[in-house]
N, CA and C of each residue as an Amber inpcrd file, in Angstrom:
protein
   423
   0.8710000  -1.1700000   0.0970000  -0.1130000  -0.0350000  -0.0160000
   0.9800000   1.1970000  -0.0530000   2.0210000   1.1770000   0.7150000
   2.8290000   2.3990000   0.8200000   3.2010000   3.0410000  -0.6250000
   3.7200000   1.8950000  -1.1970000   4.4220000   2.1260000  -2.5640000
   3.2280000   2.6530000  -3.5460000   2.0480000   2.3420000  -3.5940000
   0.9450000   2.7260000  -4.2530000   0.6420000   4.0910000  -4.2050000
   0.9170000   4.5320000  -2.6080000   0.8120000   5.8240000  -2.3770000
   1.8620000   6.7520000  -2.7900000   3.0320000   6.0510000  -3.0860000
   4.1900000   6.9550000  -3.5610000   5.1170000   7.1530000  -2.3370000
   5.0850000   6.2030000  -1.1910000   5.9170000   6.2530000  -0.1880000
   6.9900000   5.1070000  -0.1580000   8.0990000   5.3960000  -0.2830000
   9.0940000   4.3940000  -0.2790000   9.1280000   3.2980000   0.9300000
   9.3610000   1.9960000   0.5200000   9.4890000   1.2000000   1.7870000
  10.7840000   1.3070000   2.4660000  10.7370000   1.0610000   3.6240000
  12.1820000   1.1530000   4.6100000  12.4320000  -0.2390000   5.0360000
  13.4090000  -0.4000000   5.8040000  13.9730000  -1.7260000   6.1440000
  12.8620000  -2.4640000   6.9420000  12.2820000  -1.9020000   7.9540000
  11.0750000  -2.4130000   8.5890000  10.0910000  -2.9660000   7.5630000
   9.7520000  -2.2420000   6.7180000   8.7130000  -2.8730000   5.7870000
   9.2080000  -4.2500000   4.8910000  10.4290000  -4.1160000   4.7410000
  11.1840000  -5.1240000   3.7400000  11.6500000  -6.3320000   4.6050000
  12.1720000  -6.1900000   5.8050000  12.7600000  -7.3400000   6.4430000
  11.7070000  -8.6140000   6.5210000  10.6020000  -8.2890000   7.1050000
   9.5900000  -9.4680000   7.2330000   9.3320000 -10.1850000   6.1540000
   9.1110000  -9.4140000   4.9150000   8.9730000  -9.9500000   3.6430000
  10.1090000 -10.6850000   3.0660000  11.3150000 -10.1490000   3.3320000
  12.5250000 -11.0860000   2.8600000  12.7100000 -12.3180000   3.8300000
  12.0950000 -12.3390000   5.0240000  12.3740000 -13.3730000   5.9580000
  11.1660000 -14.4330000   5.3590000  10.1510000 -14.0600000   4.9400000
   9.1780000 -15.0050000   4.2000000   9.7560000 -15.5890000   3.2260000
  10.4590000 -14.7150000   2.1730000  11.0510000 -15.1190000   1.1030000
  12.0710000 -16.3740000   1.4850000  12.9350000 -15.9100000   2.4200000
  14.0260000 -16.9840000   2.7140000  13.1810000 -18.3850000   3.1630000
  12.1450000 -18.1230000   3.9160000  11.4800000 -19.5000000   4.3510000
  10.9180000 -20.3190000   3.2350000  10.3520000 -19.5820000   2.2860000
  10.0030000 -20.2500000   1.0350000  11.0650000 -20.9960000   0.3330000
  12.1760000 -20.1650000   0.0220000  13.3050000 -20.9060000  -0.4440000
  13.8950000 -22.0690000   0.2210000  13.7840000 -21.8550000   1.4560000
  14.3630000 -23.1700000   2.3150000  13.4910000 -24.3180000   1.9050000
  12.1680000 -24.0780000   2.2140000  11.1510000 -25.1770000   1.9150000
  11.1670000 -25.7130000   0.6500000  11.4490000 -24.8080000  -0.4090000
  11.3290000 -25.3210000  -1.6860000  12.6840000 -26.1680000  -2.0720000
  13.8790000 -25.5840000  -1.7350000  15.1290000 -26.1030000  -1.8430000
  15.3490000 -27.5830000  -1.1160000  14.7520000 -27.6470000  -0.0760000
  14.5190000 -28.8900000   0.7940000  14.0250000 -29.7500000   0.0780000
  13.0450000 -29.7530000  -0.6350000  12.2230000 -30.5570000  -1.5530000
  13.1170000 -31.0460000  -3.0250000  14.1600000 -30.3330000  -2.8460000
  15.0040000 -30.5790000  -4.1980000  14.7170000 -29.9420000  -5.4200000
  13.9000000 -28.8420000  -5.2950000  13.4240000 -27.9950000  -6.4320000
  14.4800000 -26.9090000  -6.6600000  14.6900000 -26.3830000  -7.8930000
  15.4540000 -25.5010000  -8.2580000  14.4950000 -24.2240000  -8.2780000
  15.0440000 -23.0200000  -7.7160000  14.2270000 -22.0450000  -7.5590000
  14.6450000 -20.6560000  -8.0250000  13.6630000 -19.9920000  -9.0770000
  13.9350000 -18.6270000  -9.3190000  13.2690000 -17.6990000  -8.7470000
  13.8190000 -16.6190000  -7.9850000  13.2850000 -15.5650000  -7.3240000
  13.4480000 -14.3900000  -7.7100000  12.5280000 -13.5850000  -8.2580000
  12.7930000 -12.4700000  -8.7590000  12.2700000 -11.1510000  -7.7100000
  13.1790000 -10.5470000  -7.1730000  12.8890000  -9.5100000  -6.1040000
  14.0320000  -8.4390000  -6.2300000  13.6450000  -7.3290000  -5.6980000
  14.5550000  -6.0770000  -5.6150000  15.3040000  -6.3310000  -4.1560000
  16.3610000  -7.1580000  -4.2960000  17.2030000  -7.1350000  -2.7700000
  18.2570000  -5.9940000  -2.9820000  17.9390000  -4.9150000  -2.8580000
  18.6210000  -3.9150000  -3.1790000  19.9800000  -3.5840000  -2.3250000
  19.9300000  -4.1970000  -1.0210000  21.0670000  -4.0700000  -0.1550000
  21.7710000  -5.1280000   0.1200000  22.8760000  -5.2520000   0.5500000
  23.5250000  -6.4970000   0.7880000  22.8710000  -7.1920000   2.0790000
  22.5230000  -6.3660000   2.8730000  21.8190000  -6.9230000   4.1930000
  20.5380000  -7.8910000   3.6750000  19.8500000  -7.2270000   2.6070000
  18.6950000  -7.9530000   2.1280000  19.0240000  -9.4640000   1.4700000
  20.0230000  -9.4520000   0.8750000  20.4840000 -10.5810000   0.1900000
  21.0230000 -11.6040000   1.1470000  21.6400000 -10.9540000   2.2040000
  22.0110000 -12.0410000   3.5840000  20.8500000 -12.5220000   4.1410000
  19.8420000 -11.8790000   4.2610000  18.5570000 -12.2880000   4.6990000
  17.8730000 -13.4390000   3.8710000  17.8950000 -13.3850000   2.6450000
  17.4790000 -14.5230000   1.8530000  18.3430000 -15.7550000   1.9430000
  19.6350000 -15.4300000   2.2010000  20.5190000 -16.5750000   2.2810000
  20.5580000 -17.2820000   3.5870000  20.4810000 -16.3950000   4.7990000
  20.6830000 -16.9060000   6.1700000  19.3350000 -16.7880000   6.8920000
  18.4080000 -15.9030000   6.4560000  17.3580000 -15.5680000   7.3370000
  17.7360000 -14.3060000   8.2200000  16.7290000 -13.9340000   9.0990000
  16.9650000 -12.7200000   9.7360000  18.4060000 -12.7000000  10.8590000
  18.2650000 -13.8880000  11.4150000  19.5250000 -14.0850000  12.4830000
  20.5680000 -14.9170000  11.7550000  21.4050000 -14.3040000  10.9190000
  22.5250000 -15.0830000  10.3130000  23.4310000 -15.6940000  11.0730000
  23.4060000 -15.3810000  12.4020000  24.6760000 -15.9170000  13.1500000
  24.1690000 -17.2940000  13.6840000  25.2010000 -18.2990000  13.8660000
  24.8870000 -19.4960000  14.3040000  24.3120000 -19.6940000  15.3970000
  23.4030000 -20.6990000  15.6710000  22.6330000 -20.8540000  16.9040000
  23.3050000 -21.5200000  17.8100000  23.1810000 -21.3380000  19.0710000
  24.0420000 -22.1410000  20.2220000  23.0760000 -23.5030000  20.3610000
  23.7370000 -24.5080000  20.4510000  23.2150000 -25.7370000  20.8370000
  23.0390000 -25.8750000  22.3290000  22.3540000 -26.9680000  22.7300000
  22.0720000 -27.4520000  24.1180000  23.6590000 -27.9740000  24.5100000
  24.3140000 -28.7300000  23.5340000  25.7920000 -29.2150000  23.7960000
  26.8320000 -28.2140000  23.9700000  27.4200000 -28.1250000  25.0420000
  28.5330000 -27.1650000  25.1200000  29.6260000 -27.4260000  24.1890000
  30.0160000 -26.2600000  23.6250000  31.1760000 -26.0720000  22.6590000
  30.7490000 -26.5260000  21.2030000  29.3900000 -26.6670000  21.1120000
  28.9960000 -26.8350000  19.6200000  27.9730000 -25.7990000  19.0710000
  27.9650000 -25.6180000  17.8090000  27.0450000 -24.6630000  17.6080000
  26.3280000 -25.2420000  16.3840000  24.9600000 -25.0200000  16.3320000
  24.2330000 -25.3370000  15.2690000  24.0480000 -24.3040000  14.0420000
  24.4790000 -24.5610000  13.1200000  24.4630000 -23.7940000  12.0210000
  22.9000000 -23.5300000  11.4330000  22.5980000 -22.3170000  11.0810000
  21.2300000 -22.0430000  10.5410000  21.2340000 -22.7330000   9.2680000
  20.0070000 -23.0330000   8.7110000  19.9870000 -23.4960000   7.3060000
  20.2240000 -22.1680000   6.3670000  21.0630000 -22.4170000   5.4220000
  21.2640000 -21.4640000   4.5310000  20.7310000 -21.8090000   2.9930000
  20.4290000 -20.9110000   2.4080000  20.0680000 -21.0360000   0.8750000
  21.2110000 -20.7250000   0.0730000  21.5820000 -21.4660000  -0.8810000
  22.7500000 -21.1500000  -1.8620000  22.1170000 -20.1200000  -2.9210000
  22.4680000 -18.8950000  -2.7760000  21.8750000 -17.8630000  -3.5420000
  22.8150000 -17.3810000  -4.7430000  22.2990000 -17.3920000  -5.9430000
  23.0550000 -16.6950000  -7.1060000  22.2530000 -15.5360000  -7.4970000
  23.0520000 -14.4330000  -7.4630000  22.2740000 -13.0880000  -7.8370000
  22.4790000 -12.8010000  -9.2590000  21.4260000 -12.3510000  -9.8110000
  21.5430000 -11.8840000 -11.1800000  21.2530000 -10.5070000 -11.0890000
  22.3870000  -9.6770000 -11.1210000  22.2800000  -8.1680000 -10.9090000
  22.0310000  -7.4920000 -12.3380000  20.5780000  -7.0780000 -12.5420000
  20.6530000  -6.3750000 -13.7990000  20.6550000  -4.8420000 -13.5600000
  21.8000000  -4.3800000 -14.1500000  22.1970000  -2.9570000 -13.9600000
  21.7570000  -2.1630000 -15.3200000  21.2170000  -0.9430000 -14.9450000
  21.0530000   0.1050000 -16.0420000  21.0920000   1.5600000 -15.5630000
  21.2070000   2.2080000 -16.3310000  21.0410000   3.8420000 -16.1070000
  19.5760000   4.1600000 -15.4410000  19.6360000   5.1240000 -14.7670000
  18.5410000   5.8210000 -14.1560000  17.5620000   6.1380000 -15.4880000
  17.9750000   6.6690000 -16.4050000  17.2540000   7.1890000 -17.5830000
  16.6140000   5.9750000 -18.2320000  17.4320000   4.9540000 -18.4970000
  16.7960000   3.8050000 -19.1770000  15.7500000   3.0490000 -18.3660000
  16.0880000   2.8580000 -17.0760000  15.0140000   2.1750000 -16.2980000
  13.7590000   3.0950000 -15.9500000  14.0370000   4.3050000 -16.1550000
  12.8420000   5.2940000 -15.8210000  11.9240000   5.1290000 -16.9220000
  12.5160000   5.2730000 -18.1000000  11.8740000   5.1660000 -19.4740000
  10.9190000   3.8310000 -19.5810000  11.4170000   2.9160000 -18.9480000
  10.6930000   1.4140000 -18.9250000   9.6330000   1.4660000 -18.0150000
   9.9380000   2.0290000 -16.7040000   8.8740000   2.1790000 -15.7890000
   7.6750000   3.0300000 -16.3850000   8.0090000   4.1640000 -17.1430000
   6.8140000   4.8380000 -17.5430000   6.0320000   4.1110000 -18.5740000
   6.5310000   3.2330000 -19.2870000   5.6610000   2.5130000 -20.1080000
   5.1310000   1.2880000 -19.4620000   5.2090000   1.0150000 -18.1150000
   4.4540000   0.0330000 -17.6110000   2.8910000   0.6110000 -17.3090000
   1.8800000  -0.2720000 -17.3790000   0.7000000   0.1450000 -17.1200000
   0.2180000  -0.9130000 -15.8500000  -0.3440000  -0.0420000 -14.9190000
  -0.9230000  -0.9640000 -13.7820000   0.0440000  -1.4990000 -12.9080000
   1.1410000  -1.0920000 -12.9170000   2.0990000  -1.7360000 -11.8460000
   2.1360000  -1.1110000 -10.7830000   2.4960000  -1.7810000  -9.4300000
   2.2430000  -1.2650000  -8.1350000   3.2030000  -0.2540000  -7.7560000
   4.5040000  -0.1050000  -8.4650000   5.5120000   0.8800000  -7.9410000
   5.2690000   2.1370000  -9.1050000   5.0630000   3.1380000  -8.5290000
   4.9990000   4.4710000  -9.5170000   6.4540000   4.8530000  -9.7420000
   6.6950000   5.3020000 -11.1920000   7.9700000   5.5550000 -11.3850000
   8.5770000   6.7570000 -10.3710000   7.9110000   7.5200000  -9.7590000
   8.1790000   8.4220000  -8.9300000   9.2840000   7.9850000  -7.7190000
   9.1830000   6.6040000  -7.5640000   9.9580000   5.8830000  -6.5830000
  11.0690000   5.4620000  -6.9090000  11.4420000   5.4900000  -8.3050000
  12.7000000   5.0020000  -8.6300000  13.8910000   5.5600000  -8.0400000
  14.1000000   6.8730000  -7.8460000  15.1870000   7.4900000  -7.3570000
  15.3330000   6.8080000  -5.8330000  14.3520000   6.6840000  -5.1670000
  14.5910000   6.0430000  -3.6330000  15.1950000   4.6100000  -3.8550000
  14.8990000   4.0750000  -5.0840000  15.5910000   2.5850000  -5.1730000
  17.0540000   2.6870000  -5.4430000  17.3060000   3.5420000  -6.3880000
  18.7400000   4.0650000  -6.5350000  19.4990000   4.5360000  -5.5090000
  18.9770000   5.2810000  -4.8100000  19.4260000   5.7980000  -3.5520000
  19.9430000   4.7990000  -2.6270000  19.2630000   3.6990000  -2.4640000
  19.6680000   2.6940000  -1.4060000  20.5530000   1.4470000  -2.1870000
  20.2690000   1.5930000  -3.3940000  21.2030000   0.4210000  -3.9410000
  22.5680000  -0.0880000  -3.6860000  22.7130000  -1.0760000  -3.3770000
  24.4420000  -1.6680000  -3.0230000  24.5530000  -2.6640000  -3.9890000
  24.9560000  -2.2920000  -5.0640000  25.1820000  -3.4760000  -6.2660000
  25.9890000  -4.6930000  -5.4780000  25.8630000  -5.7640000  -5.8600000
  26.6850000  -6.9740000  -5.3890000  28.0850000  -6.7530000  -5.6660000
  28.8510000  -7.6120000  -4.6450000  30.3430000  -7.5040000  -5.1780000
  30.8980000  -8.5670000  -4.3670000  32.0370000  -8.9580000  -4.7000000
  32.8650000  -9.9970000  -4.0980000  32.8330000  -9.8410000  -2.5540000
  32.5270000 -10.8620000  -1.6610000  32.6600000 -12.4680000  -2.2550000
  31.1170000 -12.8570000  -2.7380000  29.9960000 -12.0560000  -2.7100000
  28.7350000 -12.3000000  -2.9730000  28.7770000 -13.3320000  -4.3170000
  27.9580000 -14.2650000  -4.6500000  27.9270000 -15.0710000  -5.7820000
  26.9450000 -14.4810000  -6.6300000  27.2840000 -13.6460000  -7.6210000
  26.4110000 -12.9210000  -8.5680000  26.9910000 -12.8960000  -9.9740000
  26.3000000 -12.2700000 -10.9320000  26.7880000 -11.6960000 -12.2100000
  26.0060000 -10.5580000 -12.5000000  26.7020000  -9.4540000 -13.1780000
  25.8750000  -8.4310000 -13.4270000  25.5300000  -8.1950000 -15.1910000
  24.5240000  -7.9540000 -15.3070000  24.1020000  -8.0730000 -16.8360000
  23.4600000  -6.3900000 -16.9900000  23.8480000  -5.9020000 -18.1230000
  23.3700000  -4.7660000 -18.5200000  21.9490000  -5.0660000 -19.1000000
  20.8150000  -4.0770000 -18.5310000  19.5310000  -4.1590000 -19.2740000
  19.4930000  -3.6750000 -20.5350000  20.6040000  -3.0100000 -21.1030000
  20.7590000  -2.6540000 -22.4080000  20.5970000  -3.6000000 -23.3290000
  20.9170000  -4.8990000 -23.0420000  20.8180000  -6.2960000 -23.7980000
  19.4290000  -6.4010000 -23.9790000  19.1000000  -7.1770000 -24.9020000
  17.7140000  -7.5760000 -25.0300000  17.4420000  -8.8270000 -24.0120000
  16.0690000  -9.0890000 -24.1510000  15.8910000 -10.2480000 -23.2290000
  16.3870000 -11.5140000 -23.5510000  16.5060000 -11.7710000 -25.0360000
  17.1470000 -13.1230000 -25.3490000  18.3040000 -13.2750000 -24.8660000
  19.2620000 -12.1490000 -25.0300000  20.7330000 -12.1070000 -24.6640000
  20.9630000 -12.1690000 -23.1920000  19.9190000 -11.6210000 -22.4420000
  20.1230000 -11.6680000 -21.0840000  19.7340000 -13.1030000 -20.3220000
  18.8530000 -13.7770000 -21.0800000  18.4870000 -15.2410000 -20.6000000
  19.6090000 -15.9890000 -20.9460000  20.3910000 -15.9380000 -22.0510000
  21.5450000 -16.6480000 -22.6370000  22.4910000 -16.6390000 -21.7630000
  22.8180000 -15.2990000 -21.5460000  24.0080000 -15.1160000 -20.5330000
  23.8710000 -15.8600000 -19.1240000  22.7320000 -15.7470000 -18.6260000
  22.3600000 -16.3690000 -17.2700000  22.3950000 -17.9410000 -17.4390000
  21.7510000 -18.4200000 -18.4360000  21.9860000 -19.8380000 -18.7200000
  23.3500000 -20.4590000 -18.9380000  24.0190000 -19.8370000 -19.6980000
  25.4440000 -20.0960000 -19.9010000  26.2290000 -20.1010000 -18.3840000
  26.0950000 -19.2080000 -17.4990000  26.7680000 -18.9510000 -16.2090000
  26.3110000 -20.0750000 -15.3480000  25.0460000 -20.5100000 -15.3180000
  24.4980000 -21.4740000 -14.3890000  24.9070000 -23.0350000 -15.0140000
  25.3960000 -23.1600000 -16.2010000  25.8390000 -24.5290000 -16.5770000
  26.9390000 -24.8290000 -15.9720000
C-alpha cells in the first residue's frame, strides 16, 4: 500500500517480507527444487537475509562447545544494471504496476550492487531479453 501511495519502503517494511522469502526458498530447496526468485534485494543485508534468514549468526546448541548452523540457501544473484534514464523510461511504459515511477530514485539511492565475495553476475539491461537469458543460462551450466 505504501508504494501505491508513492511512499518508499524502509527496512522495517522489507525485512519481514525477505524473511518470508527465505523460508519459502528453504522449503522449496529442501524438496529438491531449483528455484528462481525475482525481487529487488537492493542492499547486501537483504541478500544476506535471503541466504541466512534474519538471524544469520549460528545458533547455540544445548551441547557445550558446539554450534548449530542455521539453514542457508545457496543464492546466485543476477544483478540487472542500467542507467536511471533507461530504467525510468521503461517504468513509464508500464501500465497498472504497483510501483510508481516517482519511487525509482529512492531505489537507486539505497542500491548496494553485489560485490565479491557475493555469488553474482551483473548484466546490463541494455541487452535484449534473449541475450540476458542466454547469459544467465551460460553461467548456470
